[in-house]
mmCIF file of C-alpha atoms in Angstrom:
data_model
loop_
_atom_site.group_PDB
_atom_site.id
_atom_site.type_symbol
_atom_site.label_atom_id
_atom_site.label_comp_id
_atom_site.label_asym_id
_atom_site.label_seq_id
_atom_site.Cartn_x
_atom_site.Cartn_y
_atom_site.Cartn_z
ATOM 1 C CA MET O 1 90.194 139.099 124.724
ATOM 2 C CA ASP O 2 92.639 136.222 124.473
ATOM 3 C CA PHE O 3 90.584 133.105 125.168
ATOM 4 C CA ASP O 4 92.264 129.977 126.494
ATOM 5 C CA PRO O 5 91.430 127.053 124.150
ATOM 6 C CA ALA O 6 91.098 124.791 127.195
ATOM 7 C CA LEU O 7 88.246 126.973 128.476
ATOM 8 C CA LEU O 8 86.586 126.916 125.064
ATOM 9 C CA ARG O 9 86.792 123.107 124.937
ATOM 10 C CA THR O 10 85.265 122.882 128.411
ATOM 11 C CA PHE O 11 82.387 125.162 127.410
ATOM 12 C CA VAL O 12 81.697 123.145 124.246
ATOM 13 C CA ALA O 13 81.857 119.873 126.205
ATOM 14 C CA VAL O 14 79.351 121.154 128.784
ATOM 15 C CA THR O 15 76.881 122.235 126.104
ATOM 16 C CA GLU O 16 77.257 119.018 124.078
ATOM 17 C CA THR O 17 76.907 116.674 127.076
ATOM 18 C CA GLY O 18 74.233 118.721 128.852
ATOM 19 C CA GLY O 19 75.957 119.007 132.198
ATOM 20 C CA PHE O 20 79.112 119.426 134.223
ATOM 21 C CA THR O 21 79.304 115.798 135.314
ATOM 22 C CA ARG O 22 79.303 114.329 131.808
ATOM 23 C CA ALA O 23 81.672 117.052 130.591
ATOM 24 C CA ALA O 24 84.062 116.131 133.397
ATOM 25 C CA GLU O 25 83.933 112.482 132.314
ATOM 26 C CA ARG O 26 84.631 113.404 128.690
ATOM 27 C CA LEU O 27 87.578 115.683 129.529
ATOM 28 C CA HIS O 28 88.900 113.503 132.384
ATOM 29 C CA LEU O 29 88.584 116.342 134.894
ATOM 30 C CA THR O 30 86.763 116.763 138.186
ATOM 31 C CA GLN O 31 83.355 118.415 138.280
ATOM 32 C CA SER O 32 84.758 121.230 140.417
ATOM 33 C CA ALA O 33 87.433 121.875 137.763
ATOM 34 C CA ILE O 34 84.748 122.136 135.094
ATOM 35 C CA SER O 35 82.748 124.590 137.244
ATOM 36 C CA HIS O 36 85.881 126.650 137.872
ATOM 37 C CA GLN O 37 86.722 126.854 134.170
ATOM 38 C CA ILE O 38 83.192 127.892 133.169
ATOM 39 C CA ARG O 39 83.236 130.573 135.881
ATOM 40 C CA ARG O 40 86.598 131.879 134.589
ATOM 41 C CA LEU O 41 85.241 131.985 131.042
ATOM 42 C CA GLU O 42 82.082 133.886 132.032
ATOM 43 C CA GLU O 43 84.174 136.348 134.038
ATOM 44 C CA GLN O 44 86.384 136.941 131.016
ATOM 45 C CA VAL O 45 83.382 137.415 128.721
ATOM 46 C CA GLY O 46 81.662 139.643 131.274
ATOM 47 C CA ARG O 47 78.210 138.065 130.972
ATOM 48 C CA PRO O 48 76.555 134.719 131.727
ATOM 49 C CA LEU O 49 76.743 132.047 129.048
ATOM 50 C CA LEU O 50 74.712 129.317 130.813
ATOM 51 C CA ARG O 51 71.446 129.230 132.750
ATOM 52 C CA ARG O 52 71.630 126.765 135.624
ATOM 53 C CA THR O 53 68.628 125.247 137.369
ATOM 54 C CA THR O 54 68.295 122.181 139.534
ATOM 55 C CA ARG O 55 67.025 120.160 136.588
ATOM 56 C CA ARG O 56 68.582 121.509 133.435
ATOM 57 C CA LEU O 57 71.347 123.565 131.892
ATOM 58 C CA THR O 58 70.601 125.858 128.962
ATOM 59 C CA LEU O 59 72.436 128.469 126.933
ATOM 60 C CA THR O 60 71.746 132.158 127.252
ATOM 61 C CA GLU O 61 71.400 134.167 124.060
ATOM 62 C CA ASP O 62 75.015 135.272 124.456
ATOM 63 C CA GLY O 63 75.936 131.667 125.146
ATOM 64 C CA GLU O 64 74.448 130.537 121.829
ATOM 65 C CA ASP O 65 76.520 133.108 119.946
ATOM 66 C CA PHE O 66 79.619 132.235 121.949
ATOM 67 C CA LEU O 67 79.169 128.509 121.269
ATOM 68 C CA ARG O 68 79.085 129.091 117.510
ATOM 69 C CA HIS O 69 82.298 131.140 117.553
ATOM 70 C CA ALA O 70 84.016 128.778 119.995
ATOM 71 C CA GLY O 71 83.277 125.823 117.709
ATOM 72 C CA GLN O 72 84.768 127.629 114.715
ATOM 73 C CA ILE O 73 87.902 128.554 116.682
ATOM 74 C CA LEU O 74 88.432 124.988 117.918
ATOM 75 C CA GLN O 75 87.933 123.545 114.424
ATOM 76 C CA SER O 76 90.559 125.945 113.078
ATOM 77 C CA LEU O 77 92.984 125.080 115.873
ATOM 78 C CA ASP O 78 92.507 121.354 115.268
ATOM 79 C CA ALA O 79 93.087 121.828 111.543
ATOM 80 C CA LEU O 80 96.218 123.860 112.262
ATOM 81 C CA THR O 81 97.523 121.121 114.563
ATOM 82 C CA ARG O 82 96.905 118.424 111.961
ATOM 83 C CA ARG O 83 98.571 120.532 109.259
ATOM 84 C CA PHE O 84 101.845 121.067 111.120
ATOM 85 C CA GLN O 85 102.035 118.019 113.372
ATOM 86 C CA PRO O 86 105.137 116.070 112.356
ATOM 87 C CA SER O 87 104.451 112.610 110.974
ATOM 88 C CA PRO O 88 106.723 109.708 111.932
ATOM 89 C CA ILE O 89 105.914 107.967 108.647
ATOM 90 C CA ALA O 90 108.340 108.452 105.774
ATOM 91 C CA GLY O 91 109.214 106.770 102.505
ATOM 92 C CA VAL O 92 108.112 106.624 98.876
ATOM 93 C CA VAL O 93 104.702 105.627 97.523
ATOM 94 C CA ARG O 94 104.536 104.580 93.868
ATOM 95 C CA PHE O 95 100.920 104.951 92.788
ATOM 96 C CA GLY O 96 99.258 104.255 89.453
ATOM 97 C CA VAL O 97 95.874 105.531 88.310
ATOM 98 C CA PRO O 98 93.901 105.660 85.045
ATOM 99 C CA GLU O 99 92.793 109.039 83.759
ATOM 100 C CA ASN O 100 89.119 108.334 84.310
ATOM 101 C CA PHE O 101 89.165 107.364 87.990
ATOM 102 C CA ILE O 102 89.886 110.541 89.927
ATOM 103 C CA GLY O 103 89.970 113.245 87.271
ATOM 104 C CA ASP O 104 89.827 116.713 88.779
ATOM 105 C CA ARG O 105 89.936 115.266 92.307
ATOM 106 C CA LEU O 106 93.439 113.839 91.923
ATOM 107 C CA PRO O 107 95.344 117.103 92.653
ATOM 108 C CA ASN O 108 93.265 117.673 95.803
ATOM 109 C CA VAL O 109 93.873 114.118 97.019
ATOM 110 C CA LEU O 110 97.613 114.384 96.432
ATOM 111 C CA CYS O 111 97.757 117.786 98.134
ATOM 112 C CA GLN O 112 95.789 116.484 101.126
ATOM 113 C CA PHE O 113 98.149 113.539 101.532
ATOM 114 C CA ALA O 114 101.297 115.641 101.107
ATOM 115 C CA ARG O 115 100.178 118.008 103.847
ATOM 116 C CA ALA O 116 99.284 115.185 106.223
ATOM 117 C CA PHE O 117 102.522 113.256 105.534
ATOM 118 C CA PRO O 118 105.230 115.721 104.447
ATOM 119 C CA SER O 119 107.960 113.076 104.839
ATOM 120 C CA ILE O 120 106.400 110.781 102.243
ATOM 121 C CA ARG O 121 107.275 111.242 98.576
ATOM 122 C CA LEU O 122 104.621 110.392 95.998
ATOM 123 C CA ASP O 123 105.492 109.049 92.541
ATOM 124 C CA VAL O 124 102.293 108.955 90.448
ATOM 125 C CA SER O 125 101.935 107.184 87.100
ATOM 126 C CA VAL O 126 98.888 107.807 84.926
ATOM 127 C CA SER O 127 98.308 105.042 82.410
ATOM 128 C CA MET O 128 95.842 102.432 81.162
ATOM 129 C CA SER O 129 94.529 99.808 83.556
ATOM 130 C CA MET O 130 96.266 96.815 81.972
ATOM 131 C CA ASP O 131 99.600 98.640 81.951
ATOM 132 C CA LEU O 132 99.107 99.554 85.610
ATOM 133 C CA ARG O 133 98.313 95.955 86.558
ATOM 134 C CA GLN O 134 101.529 94.795 84.862
ATOM 135 C CA MET O 135 103.532 97.504 86.645
ATOM 136 C CA VAL O 136 102.172 96.387 90.010
ATOM 137 C CA GLU O 137 102.993 92.744 89.225
ATOM 138 C CA ALA O 138 106.533 93.779 88.154
ATOM 139 C CA ASP O 139 107.022 95.708 91.437
ATOM 140 C CA GLU O 140 107.239 98.989 89.558
ATOM 141 C CA LEU O 141 104.242 100.317 91.534
ATOM 142 C CA ASP O 142 103.187 99.801 95.141
ATOM 143 C CA LEU O 143 99.498 100.138 94.430
ATOM 144 C CA ALA O 144 97.202 101.188 91.618
ATOM 145 C CA VAL O 145 93.584 101.759 90.705
ATOM 146 C CA ILE O 146 92.393 99.784 87.689
ATOM 147 C CA ILE O 147 89.059 99.148 86.004
ATOM 148 C CA ALA O 148 88.102 95.494 85.787
ATOM 149 C CA LEU O 149 85.235 93.127 85.137
ATOM 150 C CA PRO O 150 82.958 92.431 88.136
ATOM 151 C CA ASP O 151 84.015 89.722 90.577
ATOM 152 C CA SER O 152 87.507 89.604 89.090
ATOM 153 C CA GLY O 153 89.002 89.252 92.562
ATOM 154 C CA ALA O 154 91.676 91.768 91.597
ATOM 155 C CA GLY O 155 91.504 93.875 94.756
ATOM 156 C CA THR O 156 89.332 96.156 96.866
ATOM 157 C CA VAL O 157 86.274 97.463 94.990
ATOM 158 C CA LEU O 158 86.187 101.266 95.127
ATOM 159 C CA ARG O 159 83.373 102.115 92.737
ATOM 160 C CA ARG O 160 80.996 100.299 90.419
ATOM 161 C CA THR O 161 79.995 101.507 86.974
ATOM 162 C CA ARG O 162 79.238 99.963 83.561
ATOM 163 C CA TRP O 163 80.736 100.061 80.104
ATOM 164 C CA VAL O 164 78.631 101.720 77.402
ATOM 165 C CA TRP O 165 78.843 102.409 73.671
ATOM 166 C CA VAL O 166 79.230 106.147 73.130
ATOM 167 C CA ALA O 167 79.106 108.455 70.108
ATOM 168 C CA ALA O 168 78.568 112.141 69.394
ATOM 169 C CA ASP O 169 75.047 113.512 69.726
ATOM 170 C CA TYR O 170 74.860 113.942 65.963
ATOM 171 C CA PHE O 171 76.702 110.750 65.002
ATOM 172 C CA ASP O 172 75.023 108.619 62.342
ATOM 173 C CA VAL O 173 76.031 106.178 59.615
ATOM 174 C CA PRO O 174 74.104 104.829 56.619
ATOM 175 C CA ALA O 175 72.434 101.467 57.057
ATOM 176 C CA ASN O 176 74.363 98.328 56.076
ATOM 177 C CA THR O 177 77.776 100.011 56.288
ATOM 178 C CA SER O 178 80.774 99.154 58.448
ATOM 179 C CA LEU O 179 80.714 100.926 61.823
ATOM 180 C CA PRO O 180 83.769 103.097 62.641
ATOM 181 C CA PHE O 181 85.306 102.741 66.105
ATOM 182 C CA ALA O 182 87.879 104.621 68.158
ATOM 183 C CA PHE O 183 89.878 102.760 70.803
ATOM 184 C CA PHE O 184 92.872 103.060 73.057
ATOM 185 C CA PRO O 185 95.804 100.983 71.758
ATOM 186 C CA PRO O 186 96.232 97.480 73.206
ATOM 187 C CA PRO O 187 96.532 96.397 75.916
ATOM 188 C CA CYS O 188 93.359 98.192 77.012
ATOM 189 C CA ILE O 189 90.422 96.651 78.818
ATOM 190 C CA ASN O 190 87.910 99.061 77.214
ATOM 191 C CA ARG O 191 89.117 97.947 73.805
ATOM 192 C CA GLN O 192 89.147 94.302 74.882
ATOM 193 C CA VAL O 193 85.579 94.473 76.215
ATOM 194 C CA GLY O 194 84.314 96.199 73.076
ATOM 195 C CA ILE O 195 86.001 93.879 70.578
ATOM 196 C CA SER O 196 84.969 90.760 72.524
ATOM 197 C CA ALA O 197 81.363 91.927 72.415
ATOM 198 C CA LEU O 198 81.517 92.770 68.687
ATOM 199 C CA ASP O 199 83.087 89.421 67.816
ATOM 200 C CA GLY O 200 79.922 87.701 69.002
ATOM 201 C CA THR O 201 77.713 89.591 66.533
ATOM 202 C CA ALA O 202 77.238 90.008 62.801
ATOM 203 C CA VAL O 203 78.086 93.727 63.012
ATOM 204 C CA GLU O 204 80.618 94.909 60.438
ATOM 205 C CA TRP O 205 83.136 97.274 61.985
ATOM 206 C CA HIS O 206 86.596 98.791 61.636
ATOM 207 C CA VAL O 207 88.945 100.976 63.694
ATOM 208 C CA VAL O 208 89.397 104.520 62.374
ATOM 209 C CA PHE O 209 91.088 106.217 65.336
ATOM 210 C CA THR O 210 93.551 105.103 68.019
ATOM 211 C CA SER O 211 94.907 107.247 70.849
ATOM 212 C CA PRO O 212 96.648 106.501 74.163
ATOM 213 C CA SER O 213 95.063 109.657 75.614
ATOM 214 C CA GLN O 214 91.532 109.851 76.979
ATOM 215 C CA GLN O 215 91.414 113.474 75.855
ATOM 216 C CA GLY O 216 92.342 112.452 72.301
ATOM 217 C CA LEU O 217 89.729 109.708 72.269
ATOM 218 C CA HIS O 218 87.036 112.080 73.536
ATOM 219 C CA ALA O 219 87.974 114.597 70.855
ATOM 220 C CA ALA O 220 87.492 111.963 68.151
ATOM 221 C CA ILE O 221 84.085 111.016 69.547
ATOM 222 C CA LEU O 222 82.911 114.631 69.865
ATOM 223 C CA ALA O 223 84.023 115.208 66.250
ATOM 224 C CA GLY O 224 81.603 112.487 65.172
ATOM 225 C CA LEU O 225 84.342 110.239 63.774
ATOM 226 C CA ALA O 226 83.475 107.014 65.550
ATOM 227 C CA ILE O 227 81.885 105.032 68.353
ATOM 228 C CA THR O 228 83.867 103.967 71.412
ATOM 229 C CA VAL O 229 83.576 102.061 74.679
ATOM 230 C CA MET O 230 83.874 103.968 77.944
ATOM 231 C CA ALA O 231 82.716 103.883 81.531
ATOM 232 C CA GLU O 232 79.310 105.482 81.908
ATOM 233 C CA ASP O 233 80.772 108.033 84.346
ATOM 234 C CA ASP O 234 83.023 109.389 81.575
ATOM 235 C CA VAL O 235 80.247 110.380 79.162
ATOM 236 C CA GLU O 236 80.526 114.119 78.507
ATOM 237 C CA PRO O 237 78.099 116.738 77.182
ATOM 238 C CA GLY O 238 77.926 116.381 73.416
ATOM 239 C CA MET O 239 78.053 112.580 73.679
ATOM 240 C CA ARG O 240 75.222 110.076 73.835
ATOM 241 C CA ILE O 241 74.977 106.444 74.836
ATOM 242 C CA VAL O 242 74.104 104.339 71.775
ATOM 243 C CA ASP O 243 73.512 101.000 73.486
ATOM 244 C CA GLY O 244 71.014 99.021 71.405
ATOM 245 C CA GLU O 245 71.584 101.044 68.232
ATOM 246 C CA TYR O 246 73.344 99.816 65.063
ATOM 247 C CA GLY O 247 73.045 96.235 66.326
ATOM 248 C CA LEU O 248 75.507 96.897 69.149
ATOM 249 C CA PRO O 249 75.471 94.241 71.893
ATOM 250 C CA THR O 250 75.062 94.869 75.609
ATOM 251 C CA LEU O 251 78.324 95.491 77.473
ATOM 252 C CA PRO O 252 79.150 94.183 80.969
ATOM 253 C CA ASP O 253 79.324 96.060 84.244
ATOM 254 C CA ALA O 254 82.687 97.289 85.508
ATOM 255 C CA GLU O 255 84.457 97.969 88.784
ATOM 256 C CA PHE O 256 87.261 100.296 89.804
ATOM 257 C CA VAL O 257 89.478 98.311 92.179
ATOM 258 C CA LEU O 258 92.560 99.086 94.249
ATOM 259 C CA ILE O 259 95.353 96.542 93.824
ATOM 260 C CA TRP O 260 98.585 96.134 95.801
ATOM 261 C CA ASN O 261 101.870 94.475 94.974
ATOM 262 C CA SER O 262 102.393 93.156 98.514
ATOM 263 C CA LEU O 263 100.278 91.880 101.385
ATOM 264 C CA GLU O 264 102.774 93.494 103.784
ATOM 265 C CA ALA O 265 102.898 97.037 102.444
ATOM 266 C CA ALA O 266 105.064 99.708 104.074
ATOM 267 C CA PRO O 267 103.302 102.124 106.467
ATOM 268 C CA ALA O 268 103.522 104.962 103.927
ATOM 269 C CA VAL O 269 101.811 102.817 101.282
ATOM 270 C CA CYS O 270 99.132 101.715 103.762
ATOM 271 C CA GLU O 271 98.312 105.325 104.678
ATOM 272 C CA PHE O 272 97.949 106.347 101.049
ATOM 273 C CA GLY O 273 95.882 103.242 100.320
ATOM 274 C CA LYS O 274 93.480 104.190 103.114
ATOM 275 C CA LEU O 275 93.047 107.639 101.580
ATOM 276 C CA ILE O 276 92.179 106.190 98.158
ATOM 277 C CA ARG O 277 89.944 103.513 99.673
ATOM 278 C CA ASP O 278 87.938 106.115 101.622
ATOM 279 C CA LEU O 279 87.208 108.332 98.625
ATOM 280 C CA PRO O 280 83.460 108.781 97.980
ATOM 281 C CA ALA O 281 82.160 105.818 95.975
ATOM 282 C CA THR O 282 79.939 107.964 93.783
ATOM 283 C CA ALA O 283 81.628 109.824 90.963
ATOM 284 C CA PRO O 284 80.330 113.252 89.933
ATOM 285 C CA ASN O 285 77.479 112.860 87.485
ATOM 286 C CA PRO O 286 78.019 114.233 83.987
ATOM 287 C CA ALA O 287 75.944 117.180 82.876
ATOM 288 C CA PRO O 288 72.404 116.237 81.851
ATOM 289 C CA ASN O 289 72.013 115.593 78.154
ATOM 290 C CA PRO O 290 68.545 114.793 76.780
ATOM 291 C CA MET O 291 70.062 113.108 73.705
ATOM 292 C CA ARG O 292 72.358 110.785 75.659
ATOM 293 C CA LEU O 293 69.963 107.930 76.283
ATOM 294 C CA ARG O 294 68.402 107.885 72.847
ATOM 295 C CA GLY O 295 68.018 104.307 71.738
ATOM 296 C CA ALA O 296 69.237 102.907 75.089
#
């Protein structure tokens, strides 16, 4: 059987609205046209799909099965249309993002956008938040995600988190000794937040490891070399939050925000910005670790 999608849409509309009249209003057809299409569909199937009474309209057992398959077919057809429908929007989008914002979701987001807008070229820069802010201000990027202090007014808030002190599960240092730290090189807001907090205490500390890579920094922490500052969402198995230990001060909350270099962005930039803005606000939770909150 080669089912006409128009007949399938009519059948789904009748079942969702509960009658021919409302289905006709939804599809902008006459009631007689709806009745004719349902009759054609039942003739093609060779069995009744609907039970009609003076008061109600219900699905037969075959109708329930047919509705499920019809819905799947229409969803696939709609997806196929969206995939290959030509987009009138073209251009280049220069986007900046820190490693810890999208993570494993970034390839899927980029692939989704490329399929929806094949005429738009994406140039993506992965860097630290302060570098990205400077690139936006210098018109080297159209938009970027950065991590910032709360109420900074930098842009549209995408997700809220907090900065925490983090070390390896087994990290420890003798009492009354200088604390070792690992940081990104300046300019880095994680480093800035951590050092500003330490400067207000009597804690003795020194930097033992510096890396521009989040992967390198995580490796140093997991090796037990030092303590660092990171967003709570980035804490991995094998790490624990050490807030309140070793005399470490409380760190502030943080926000991931989307910033733009122009109030009148090109249509291509606006479309990509909408995609980033509509990402789920909640980041995937790290794997449970019973040692993580020790001393918090």
